[in-house]
């Protein structure tokens, strides 16, 4: 049977994981060296940086030597319907979470029971993002904005209020509105430091009103595809997932595409590549901005300085990515960079999800932050003893390097098919960018960290890469 593009790239990506694992396993026979005061690693950090860069470099060399003709066209894979009960359950969960955030924004207090941070930054920004690239489009049904839109449409019909015909999204917009929203949320997290509290809940309510107005103007599905930040971002990450949405979420159909199949079979635009670029840059900046080196250079920046530094860094990396895209092709750049972004996200924020996500038990006991203790868990603390720092560091390393190796495969494969790159050396800019990003992010993971609370340094210590967050802190460091 002829191979489909999705299956072909899927086999290549599985092979890339094998290569990455083999390369990263080589240092394990060495004697232990102390990477920090609390973590023993097989080799010093500099050896990991060199090994990671070599791993990515060798992966590009390996794929560059692997030639293959374009696969033959095959019939599209069969789709599978998601049970209606499952769809309704997911929509109910999403709506309940949104109503909870709105209720706390209106009448809540300030405590560890805050759910705006739980549902936006922890379960959404991190948890749903990871599910999106490892499994599939769960957000398509959890999405509370689409559910609220449907409820208002139903109420309007019951009251005899008919809406007008939806306007088309202007052709020149593309997904740029979603990119702008993405940059806004990055700014909220990294510059404003709006990580929790009533104001964050009010921001989410405001974003909801804007989204509902846009859905009323342009249509629900059209706005989700072009302007709703979370839908566009999670769909981008979903190009890595083994399952993809077929048609509208209301149709409830999934198709199996193989891991990474969407990297080569769906269109890429400059806006989508920029979205992936600033997502990658934001994670790198998040890590670097907490290091001793950053603190020595700029101290504790105020909002204006932090906004300027963040904007410059995001703009710089987006500019570099667009320049490389001109050389290797937009599709090759997007397919190569998206796995990198996914690997970074997993590496930097997985422990945040696993440990601080336990605060849901606090919130359940005190749902409106009124000092209640309904289930005896309102004063519990997230537990981190079960996750060793050495295990967390290993996960981080595998995620970062694995993402880069997968990106090398995907970028090379797409570049071959689009015929934008003449010769193997034409892919050198993409390889250099990935090696530089690998080294930079792993370097930041191994640096001394400065912990700041209420504008003051509360701790400066040798960092344990991926050290589980201390449960005594009301809100953990960002990465």
Tab-separated table of C-alpha atoms in Angstrom:
chain	number	residue	atom	x	y	z
A	1	UNK	CA	0.000	0.000	0.000
A	2	UNK	CA	1.274	3.467	-0.824
A	3	UNK	CA	2.425	5.554	2.080
A	4	UNK	CA	0.555	8.706	3.002
A	5	UNK	CA	2.507	11.839	3.963
A	6	UNK	CA	1.220	11.618	7.524
A	7	UNK	CA	2.255	7.983	7.953
A	8	UNK	CA	5.628	8.600	6.348
A	9	UNK	CA	6.485	11.490	8.619
A	10	UNK	CA	5.069	9.595	11.578
A	11	UNK	CA	7.543	6.758	11.018
A	12	UNK	CA	10.346	9.285	10.659
A	13	UNK	CA	9.378	10.978	13.904
A	14	UNK	CA	9.310	7.689	15.785
A	15	UNK	CA	12.781	6.978	14.461
A	16	UNK	CA	13.923	10.406	15.603
A	17	UNK	CA	12.834	9.668	19.163
A	18	UNK	CA	14.965	6.511	19.042
A	19	UNK	CA	17.970	8.511	17.872
A	20	UNK	CA	17.451	11.135	20.569
A	21	UNK	CA	17.125	8.514	23.288
A	22	UNK	CA	20.293	6.772	22.176
A	23	UNK	CA	22.292	9.987	22.049
A	24	UNK	CA	21.058	11.171	25.426
A	25	UNK	CA	21.677	7.802	27.055
A	26	UNK	CA	25.397	7.877	26.298
A	27	UNK	CA	26.378	10.057	29.293
A	28	UNK	CA	24.600	7.772	31.762
A	29	UNK	CA	27.657	5.565	32.195
A	30	UNK	CA	29.740	8.440	33.526
A	31	UNK	CA	30.406	9.082	37.178
A	32	UNK	CA	28.031	11.451	38.927
A	33	UNK	CA	28.717	15.166	39.060
A	34	UNK	CA	26.768	17.686	41.076
A	35	UNK	CA	24.738	19.943	38.822
A	36	UNK	CA	23.417	21.807	41.851
A	37	UNK	CA	23.197	21.468	45.566
A	38	UNK	CA	20.158	19.212	45.353
A	39	UNK	CA	20.449	17.418	42.028
A	40	UNK	CA	23.016	14.860	40.960
A	41	UNK	CA	23.333	14.595	37.202
A	42	UNK	CA	25.467	12.168	35.197
A	43	UNK	CA	27.604	14.997	33.781
A	44	UNK	CA	28.219	18.708	34.422
A	45	UNK	CA	25.828	21.124	32.751
A	46	UNK	CA	28.377	22.078	30.089
A	47	UNK	CA	28.540	18.442	28.985
A	48	UNK	CA	24.757	18.317	28.664
A	49	UNK	CA	24.777	21.496	26.592
A	50	UNK	CA	27.426	20.132	24.273
A	51	UNK	CA	25.745	16.744	24.061
A	52	UNK	CA	22.355	18.270	23.325
A	53	UNK	CA	23.771	20.501	20.601
A	54	UNK	CA	25.597	17.537	19.072
A	55	UNK	CA	22.402	15.462	19.234
A	56	UNK	CA	20.444	18.051	17.283
A	57	UNK	CA	23.306	18.667	14.873
A	58	UNK	CA	23.698	14.957	14.182
A	59	UNK	CA	19.958	14.609	13.680
A	60	UNK	CA	20.115	17.212	10.910
A	61	UNK	CA	23.103	15.471	9.370
A	62	UNK	CA	21.277	12.145	9.523
A	63	UNK	CA	18.082	13.387	7.914
A	64	UNK	CA	20.019	15.331	5.304
A	65	UNK	CA	21.569	12.058	4.154
A	66	UNK	CA	18.155	10.403	3.985
A	67	UNK	CA	16.545	10.994	0.646
A	68	UNK	CA	13.067	9.908	-0.293
A	69	UNK	CA	10.720	10.608	-3.124
A	70	UNK	CA	7.357	12.200	-2.562
A	71	UNK	CA	4.797	9.711	-1.248
A	72	UNK	CA	1.897	8.672	-3.415
A	73	UNK	CA	-1.561	9.950	-2.720
A	74	UNK	CA	-3.807	7.608	-0.785
A	75	UNK	CA	-7.408	7.681	0.339
A	76	UNK	CA	-7.965	9.818	3.441
A	77	UNK	CA	-8.191	7.910	6.735
A	78	UNK	CA	-11.566	7.019	8.162
A	79	UNK	CA	-13.014	9.325	10.755
A	80	UNK	CA	-14.435	8.327	14.121
A	81	UNK	CA	-17.311	9.993	15.913
A	82	UNK	CA	-16.824	11.137	19.494
A	83	UNK	CA	-19.818	9.921	21.541
A	84	UNK	CA	-22.353	12.654	22.139
A	85	UNK	CA	-22.253	12.000	25.888
A	86	UNK	CA	-18.492	12.638	25.929
A	87	UNK	CA	-18.931	15.882	24.005
A	88	UNK	CA	-21.609	17.083	26.426
A	89	UNK	CA	-19.482	16.117	29.433
A	90	UNK	CA	-16.503	18.093	28.137
A	91	UNK	CA	-18.656	21.099	27.289
A	92	UNK	CA	-20.176	20.950	30.761
A	93	UNK	CA	-16.732	20.892	32.362
A	94	UNK	CA	-15.581	23.887	30.344
A	95	UNK	CA	-18.708	25.890	31.128
A	96	UNK	CA	-18.517	25.023	34.836
A	97	UNK	CA	-14.899	26.165	34.979
A	98	UNK	CA	-15.766	29.471	33.301
A	99	UNK	CA	-18.727	30.115	35.610
A	100	UNK	CA	-16.505	29.349	38.601
A	101	UNK	CA	-13.890	31.863	37.444
A	102	UNK	CA	-16.586	34.493	36.858
A	103	UNK	CA	-18.145	33.887	40.291
A	104	UNK	CA	-14.811	34.301	42.075
A	105	UNK	CA	-14.096	37.442	40.042
A	106	UNK	CA	-17.347	38.954	41.316
A	107	UNK	CA	-17.518	37.793	44.945
A	108	UNK	CA	-14.299	35.907	45.691
A	109	UNK	CA	-11.457	36.833	47.985
A	110	UNK	CA	-7.736	36.127	47.708
A	111	UNK	CA	-6.330	32.734	48.632
A	112	UNK	CA	-4.822	29.521	47.314
A	113	UNK	CA	-8.388	28.585	46.281
A	114	UNK	CA	-8.090	30.964	43.308
A	115	UNK	CA	-9.397	29.193	40.201
A	116	UNK	CA	-8.571	31.826	37.570
A	117	UNK	CA	-4.912	30.828	37.828
A	118	UNK	CA	-5.810	27.140	37.929
A	119	UNK	CA	-7.990	27.137	34.824
A	120	UNK	CA	-6.079	29.699	32.759
A	121	UNK	CA	-2.393	29.209	33.488
A	122	UNK	CA	-2.188	25.654	34.872
A	123	UNK	CA	-4.924	23.521	33.317
A	124	UNK	CA	-5.303	25.688	30.201
A	125	UNK	CA	-2.006	27.320	29.208
A	126	UNK	CA	-0.087	24.180	30.226
A	127	UNK	CA	-2.393	21.189	30.672
A	128	UNK	CA	-4.616	21.558	27.610
A	129	UNK	CA	-1.613	22.561	25.525
A	130	UNK	CA	0.185	19.319	26.429
A	131	UNK	CA	-2.958	17.259	25.766
A	132	UNK	CA	-3.355	19.054	22.424
A	133	UNK	CA	0.013	17.901	21.078
A	134	UNK	CA	0.149	14.491	22.771
A	135	UNK	CA	-3.457	13.335	22.231
A	136	UNK	CA	-5.749	15.566	20.204
A	137	UNK	CA	-8.256	18.452	20.086
A	138	UNK	CA	-9.791	18.201	23.549
A	139	UNK	CA	-10.215	21.987	23.652
A	140	UNK	CA	-12.652	21.833	20.727
A	141	UNK	CA	-15.340	20.633	23.150
A	142	UNK	CA	-14.107	22.091	26.447
A	143	UNK	CA	-14.056	25.585	24.890
A	144	UNK	CA	-16.463	27.609	27.092
A	145	UNK	CA	-16.688	30.482	24.611
A	146	UNK	CA	-18.288	28.307	21.954
A	147	UNK	CA	-20.663	26.819	24.520
A	148	UNK	CA	-21.700	30.261	25.789
A	149	UNK	CA	-22.284	31.381	22.202
A	150	UNK	CA	-24.553	28.391	21.581
A	151	UNK	CA	-26.497	29.110	24.777
A	152	UNK	CA	-27.097	32.742	23.783
A	153	UNK	CA	-28.141	31.716	20.267
A	154	UNK	CA	-30.608	29.214	21.741
A	155	UNK	CA	-31.996	31.816	24.151
A	156	UNK	CA	-32.343	34.307	21.304
A	157	UNK	CA	-34.370	31.852	19.288
A	158	UNK	CA	-36.601	31.095	22.255
A	159	UNK	CA	-37.236	34.815	22.678
A	160	UNK	CA	-37.798	35.349	18.983
A	161	UNK	CA	-34.625	37.366	18.542
A	162	UNK	CA	-32.968	36.377	15.292
A	163	UNK	CA	-29.372	37.223	14.576
A	164	UNK	CA	-28.243	38.570	11.222
A	165	UNK	CA	-26.056	36.733	8.767
A	166	UNK	CA	-22.433	36.429	9.832
A	167	UNK	CA	-19.869	38.577	8.060
A	168	UNK	CA	-16.804	36.918	6.549
A	169	UNK	CA	-13.491	37.478	8.291
A	170	UNK	CA	-11.516	39.946	6.131
A	171	UNK	CA	-9.101	37.933	3.941
A	172	UNK	CA	-6.082	39.914	5.062
A	173	UNK	CA	-6.643	39.101	8.714
A	174	UNK	CA	-5.692	35.442	8.559
A	175	UNK	CA	-4.991	34.348	12.139
A	176	UNK	CA	-3.323	37.631	13.106
A	177	UNK	CA	-6.093	38.493	15.622
A	178	UNK	CA	-5.302	35.252	17.465
A	179	UNK	CA	-1.582	36.080	17.361
A	180	UNK	CA	-2.307	39.484	18.907
A	181	UNK	CA	-4.351	37.833	21.663
A	182	UNK	CA	-1.558	35.320	22.233
A	183	UNK	CA	0.960	38.140	22.682
A	184	UNK	CA	-1.444	39.841	25.103
A	185	UNK	CA	-1.666	36.774	27.361
A	186	UNK	CA	2.111	36.324	27.222
A	187	UNK	CA	2.462	39.951	28.338
A	188	UNK	CA	-0.011	39.374	31.185
A	189	UNK	CA	1.998	36.413	32.449
A	190	UNK	CA	5.572	37.560	31.975
A	191	UNK	CA	5.499	41.364	32.290
A	192	UNK	CA	2.373	42.219	34.278
A	193	UNK	CA	2.835	39.082	36.413
A	194	UNK	CA	-0.939	38.704	36.579
A	195	UNK	CA	-0.799	35.093	37.732
A	196	UNK	CA	-3.837	34.960	40.039
A	197	UNK	CA	-6.555	36.936	41.752
A	198	UNK	CA	-9.809	38.733	41.048
A	199	UNK	CA	-8.274	40.981	38.376
A	200	UNK	CA	-7.217	37.941	36.344
A	201	UNK	CA	-10.777	36.631	36.560
A	202	UNK	CA	-12.133	39.973	35.367
A	203	UNK	CA	-9.683	39.940	32.461
A	204	UNK	CA	-11.021	36.526	31.452
A	205	UNK	CA	-14.597	37.813	31.645
A	206	UNK	CA	-13.620	40.761	29.440
A	207	UNK	CA	-11.914	38.462	26.943
A	208	UNK	CA	-15.066	36.336	26.884
A	209	UNK	CA	-17.252	39.336	26.022
A	210	UNK	CA	-14.938	40.321	23.161
A	211	UNK	CA	-14.897	36.736	21.883
A	212	UNK	CA	-18.689	36.404	22.005
A	213	UNK	CA	-19.081	39.697	20.135
A	214	UNK	CA	-16.652	38.513	17.452
A	215	UNK	CA	-18.466	35.176	17.148
A	216	UNK	CA	-21.747	37.029	16.699
A	217	UNK	CA	-20.188	39.171	13.975
A	218	UNK	CA	-18.154	36.577	12.066
A	219	UNK	CA	-19.681	33.252	13.089
A	220	UNK	CA	-18.575	30.843	15.795
A	221	UNK	CA	-16.508	28.440	13.698
A	222	UNK	CA	-14.973	31.189	11.585
A	223	UNK	CA	-13.801	33.165	14.621
A	224	UNK	CA	-12.470	30.036	16.318
A	225	UNK	CA	-10.417	29.317	13.203
A	226	UNK	CA	-9.059	32.857	12.806
A	227	UNK	CA	-9.327	34.982	15.919
A	228	UNK	CA	-9.905	33.050	19.140
A	229	UNK	CA	-6.456	32.749	20.667
A	230	UNK	CA	-6.789	29.447	22.496
A	231	UNK	CA	-8.524	27.657	19.626
A	232	UNK	CA	-5.893	28.723	17.088
A	233	UNK	CA	-2.971	27.916	19.422
A	234	UNK	CA	-4.265	24.513	20.495
A	235	UNK	CA	-5.075	23.592	16.889
A	236	UNK	CA	-1.516	24.484	15.923
A	237	UNK	CA	-0.145	22.249	18.676
A	238	UNK	CA	-2.612	19.585	17.561
A	239	UNK	CA	-0.678	19.161	14.313
A	240	UNK	CA	1.661	16.987	16.362
A	241	UNK	CA	-1.113	14.869	17.891
A	242	UNK	CA	-2.176	11.414	16.650
A	243	UNK	CA	-5.820	12.536	16.383
A	244	UNK	CA	-7.126	15.577	14.514
A	245	UNK	CA	-10.474	17.300	14.299
A	246	UNK	CA	-12.452	16.686	11.118
A	247	UNK	CA	-14.827	19.465	10.180
A	248	UNK	CA	-16.525	21.539	12.862
A	249	UNK	CA	-16.341	20.571	16.555
A	250	UNK	CA	-20.140	20.367	16.423
A	251	UNK	CA	-19.777	17.430	14.018
A	252	UNK	CA	-17.846	15.560	16.718
A	253	UNK	CA	-15.566	13.686	14.347
A	254	UNK	CA	-11.879	12.782	14.716
A	255	UNK	CA	-9.466	11.274	12.240
A	256	UNK	CA	-6.277	9.412	13.013
A	257	UNK	CA	-3.306	11.140	11.410
A	258	UNK	CA	-0.305	9.557	13.132
A	259	UNK	CA	2.007	11.464	15.457
A	260	UNK	CA	3.257	14.575	13.676
A	261	UNK	CA	1.107	13.928	10.631
A	262	UNK	CA	-0.410	17.398	10.696
A	263	UNK	CA	3.007	19.045	10.381
A	264	UNK	CA	3.233	18.191	6.701
A	265	UNK	CA	-0.394	17.905	5.605
A	266	UNK	CA	-1.836	21.242	6.741
A	267	UNK	CA	-1.083	24.713	5.414
A	268	UNK	CA	1.315	27.119	7.085
A	269	UNK	CA	1.129	30.897	6.970
A	270	UNK	CA	3.497	33.586	8.197
A	271	UNK	CA	1.065	34.413	11.015
A	272	UNK	CA	1.051	30.819	12.267
A	273	UNK	CA	4.848	30.661	12.134
A	274	UNK	CA	5.054	33.925	14.100
A	275	UNK	CA	2.650	32.512	16.691
A	276	UNK	CA	4.890	29.478	17.187
A	277	UNK	CA	7.964	31.715	17.270
A	278	UNK	CA	6.669	34.022	20.009
A	279	UNK	CA	5.392	31.017	21.967
A	280	UNK	CA	8.909	29.562	21.858
A	281	UNK	CA	10.510	32.906	22.684
A	282	UNK	CA	8.160	33.479	25.624
A	283	UNK	CA	9.200	30.224	27.274
A	284	UNK	CA	12.895	31.007	26.799
A	285	UNK	CA	12.405	34.522	28.180
A	286	UNK	CA	10.425	33.150	31.111
A	287	UNK	CA	13.318	30.888	32.060
A	288	UNK	CA	16.051	33.465	31.469
A	289	UNK	CA	14.236	36.256	33.360
A	290	UNK	CA	14.443	34.219	36.578
A	291	UNK	CA	18.190	33.595	36.439
A	292	UNK	CA	20.887	35.274	38.497
A	293	UNK	CA	22.461	36.527	35.267
A	294	UNK	CA	19.278	38.416	34.340
A	295	UNK	CA	18.990	39.848	37.862
A	296	UNK	CA	22.618	41.012	37.800
A	297	UNK	CA	22.025	42.771	34.473
A	298	UNK	CA	18.663	44.485	35.028
A	299	UNK	CA	17.673	43.840	38.644
A	300	UNK	CA	13.924	43.610	39.233
A	301	UNK	CA	12.482	45.452	36.214
A	302	UNK	CA	9.340	47.526	36.511
A	303	UNK	CA	6.409	47.021	34.148
A	304	UNK	CA	7.704	49.397	31.475
A	305	UNK	CA	11.195	47.889	31.376
A	306	UNK	CA	9.900	44.322	31.519
A	307	UNK	CA	7.444	45.052	28.704
A	308	UNK	CA	10.212	46.557	26.580
A	309	UNK	CA	12.608	43.663	27.194
A	310	UNK	CA	9.910	41.073	26.517
A	311	UNK	CA	8.787	42.832	23.334
A	312	UNK	CA	12.345	43.118	22.051
A	313	UNK	CA	13.051	39.447	22.683
A	314	UNK	CA	9.803	38.212	21.125
A	315	UNK	CA	10.285	40.516	18.151
A	316	UNK	CA	13.911	39.482	17.689
A	317	UNK	CA	13.209	35.750	17.622
A	318	UNK	CA	10.134	36.204	15.419
A	319	UNK	CA	12.257	38.239	13.005
A	320	UNK	CA	14.977	35.584	12.895
A	321	UNK	CA	12.385	32.880	12.274
A	322	UNK	CA	10.792	34.844	9.417
A	323	UNK	CA	14.203	35.386	7.822
A	324	UNK	CA	14.953	31.668	7.996
A	325	UNK	CA	11.469	30.952	6.626
A	326	UNK	CA	12.342	33.000	3.546
A	327	UNK	CA	15.333	30.744	2.991
A	328	UNK	CA	13.826	27.319	3.696
A	329	UNK	CA	10.118	27.985	3.168
A	330	UNK	CA	7.319	28.915	5.546
A	331	UNK	CA	6.010	25.346	5.763
A	332	UNK	CA	9.445	23.893	6.568
A	333	UNK	CA	10.085	26.544	9.216
A	334	UNK	CA	6.704	26.001	10.858
A	335	UNK	CA	6.974	22.217	10.803
A	336	UNK	CA	10.481	22.397	12.238
A	337	UNK	CA	9.752	24.913	14.994
A	338	UNK	CA	6.415	23.612	16.324
A	339	UNK	CA	7.908	20.447	17.919
A	340	UNK	CA	10.534	22.686	19.528
A	341	UNK	CA	7.824	24.838	21.111
A	342	UNK	CA	6.013	21.724	22.352
A	343	UNK	CA	9.204	20.328	23.862
A	344	UNK	CA	9.956	23.618	25.614
A	345	UNK	CA	6.448	23.818	27.005
A	346	UNK	CA	6.697	20.302	28.412
A	347	UNK	CA	10.155	20.907	29.853
A	348	UNK	CA	9.452	24.221	31.551
A	349	UNK	CA	5.930	23.748	32.839
A	350	UNK	CA	5.213	20.059	33.438
A	351	UNK	CA	6.116	20.205	37.135
A	352	UNK	CA	3.984	23.348	37.438
A	353	UNK	CA	1.011	21.315	36.186
A	354	UNK	CA	1.692	18.213	38.280
A	355	UNK	CA	2.331	20.005	41.560
A	356	UNK	CA	0.489	23.312	41.557
A	357	UNK	CA	-2.423	21.666	39.793
A	358	UNK	CA	-3.140	19.961	43.114
A	359	UNK	CA	-4.586	23.261	44.338
A	360	UNK	CA	-7.899	22.162	42.833
A	361	UNK	CA	-8.526	20.311	46.112
A	362	UNK	CA	-8.142	23.591	48.001
A	363	UNK	CA	-10.529	25.318	45.606
A	364	UNK	CA	-13.161	22.582	45.908
A	365	UNK	CA	-13.267	23.055	49.681
A	366	UNK	CA	-13.454	26.857	49.447
A	367	UNK	CA	-15.047	27.498	46.035
A	368	UNK	CA	-15.797	31.196	46.561
A	369	UNK	CA	-12.749	32.017	48.721
A	370	UNK	CA	-14.891	32.743	51.772
A	371	UNK	CA	-12.787	30.782	54.278
A	372	UNK	CA	-14.893	27.624	53.968
A	373	UNK	CA	-13.554	24.087	54.362
A	374	UNK	CA	-16.315	21.951	52.845
A	375	UNK	CA	-14.261	18.787	52.303
A	376	UNK	CA	-11.400	19.231	54.760
A	377	UNK	CA	-8.868	20.122	52.051
A	378	UNK	CA	-8.965	23.937	52.153
A	379	UNK	CA	-5.676	24.123	54.030
A	380	UNK	CA	-3.866	21.283	52.292
A	381	UNK	CA	-0.606	21.901	50.478
A	382	UNK	CA	0.546	20.533	47.115
A	383	UNK	CA	2.836	17.541	47.585
A	384	UNK	CA	6.094	17.301	45.665
A	385	UNK	CA	8.012	14.577	47.520
A	386	UNK	CA	6.901	11.939	45.006
A	387	UNK	CA	8.709	13.714	42.145
A	388	UNK	CA	12.485	13.662	42.469
A	389	UNK	CA	14.393	16.573	41.010
A	390	UNK	CA	16.679	14.229	39.094
A	391	UNK	CA	13.674	12.598	37.419
A	392	UNK	CA	12.240	16.013	36.580
A	393	UNK	CA	15.558	17.113	35.066
A	394	UNK	CA	15.653	13.974	32.928
A	395	UNK	CA	12.135	14.712	31.662
A	396	UNK	CA	13.154	18.271	30.851
A	397	UNK	CA	16.235	17.188	28.956
A	398	UNK	CA	14.350	14.554	26.975
A	399	UNK	CA	11.551	17.010	26.127
A	400	UNK	CA	13.889	19.763	24.936
A	401	UNK	CA	16.221	17.600	22.872
A	402	UNK	CA	13.437	15.294	21.700
A	403	UNK	CA	11.448	18.292	20.457
A	404	UNK	CA	14.444	19.536	18.513
A	405	UNK	CA	15.178	16.166	16.946
A	406	UNK	CA	11.535	15.803	15.895
A	407	UNK	CA	11.705	19.327	14.491
A	408	UNK	CA	14.787	18.401	12.494
A	409	UNK	CA	12.940	15.485	10.916
A	410	UNK	CA	9.795	17.470	10.201
A	411	UNK	CA	11.575	20.534	8.826
A	412	UNK	CA	13.758	18.436	6.542
A	413	UNK	CA	10.847	16.330	5.298
A	414	UNK	CA	8.650	19.317	4.492
A	415	UNK	CA	11.548	21.183	2.870
A	416	UNK	CA	12.095	18.231	0.540
A	417	UNK	CA	8.434	18.107	-0.461
A	418	UNK	CA	7.989	21.816	-1.018
A	419	UNK	CA	11.184	22.005	-3.114
A	420	UNK	CA	12.007	25.398	-1.634
A	421	UNK	CA	15.495	24.309	-0.587
A	422	UNK	CA	18.111	23.585	-3.215
A	423	UNK	CA	20.619	21.096	-1.846
A	424	UNK	CA	21.349	19.944	1.671
A	425	UNK	CA	23.235	23.107	2.609
A	426	UNK	CA	20.054	25.069	2.013
A	427	UNK	CA	18.696	23.724	5.290
A	428	UNK	CA	21.694	24.951	7.278
A	429	UNK	CA	19.923	28.110	8.592
A	430	UNK	CA	17.159	25.985	10.109
A	431	UNK	CA	19.712	23.653	11.706
A	432	UNK	CA	21.709	26.552	13.176
A	433	UNK	CA	18.611	28.159	14.696
A	434	UNK	CA	17.583	24.881	16.344
A	435	UNK	CA	21.056	24.158	17.743
A	436	UNK	CA	21.227	27.690	19.175
A	437	UNK	CA	17.794	27.376	20.774
A	438	UNK	CA	18.666	23.982	22.254
A	439	UNK	CA	21.805	25.300	23.891
A	440	UNK	CA	20.143	28.493	25.154
A	441	UNK	CA	17.162	26.838	26.797
A	442	UNK	CA	19.186	24.096	28.495
A	443	UNK	CA	21.651	26.711	29.715
A	444	UNK	CA	18.819	28.690	31.322
A	445	UNK	CA	17.468	25.545	32.993
A	446	UNK	CA	20.760	25.023	34.804
A	447	UNK	CA	21.346	28.556	36.105
A	448	UNK	CA	21.020	30.046	39.567
A	449	UNK	CA	17.461	31.281	40.070
A	450	UNK	CA	16.288	34.440	41.806
A	451	UNK	CA	12.866	34.186	43.459
A	452	UNK	CA	10.981	37.464	43.750
A	453	UNK	CA	7.865	38.076	45.824
A	454	UNK	CA	6.076	41.442	46.101
A	455	UNK	CA	8.943	43.169	44.317
A	456	UNK	CA	11.652	41.851	46.651
A	457	UNK	CA	14.147	39.025	46.350
A	458	UNK	CA	13.143	36.274	48.759
A	459	UNK	CA	15.704	33.705	47.695
A	460	UNK	CA	18.706	33.362	45.430
A	461	UNK	CA	20.037	29.855	45.177
A	462	UNK	CA	21.649	27.353	42.912
A	463	UNK	CA	18.856	26.110	40.709
A	464	UNK	CA	17.807	22.513	40.622
A	465	UNK	CA	16.682	22.047	37.038
A	466	UNK	CA	12.938	21.454	37.105
A	467	UNK	CA	12.979	21.560	40.902
A	468	UNK	CA	9.418	20.905	42.105
A	469	UNK	CA	7.857	24.061	43.457
A	470	UNK	CA	7.878	24.476	47.180
A	471	UNK	CA	4.390	24.048	48.551
A	472	UNK	CA	4.930	26.830	51.078
A	473	UNK	CA	4.778	29.433	48.326
A	474	UNK	CA	1.246	30.620	47.515
A	475	UNK	CA	2.051	30.820	43.818
A	476	UNK	CA	5.111	29.135	42.328
A	477	UNK	CA	7.800	30.520	40.063
A	478	UNK	CA	6.673	30.727	36.469
A	479	UNK	CA	8.879	27.945	35.171
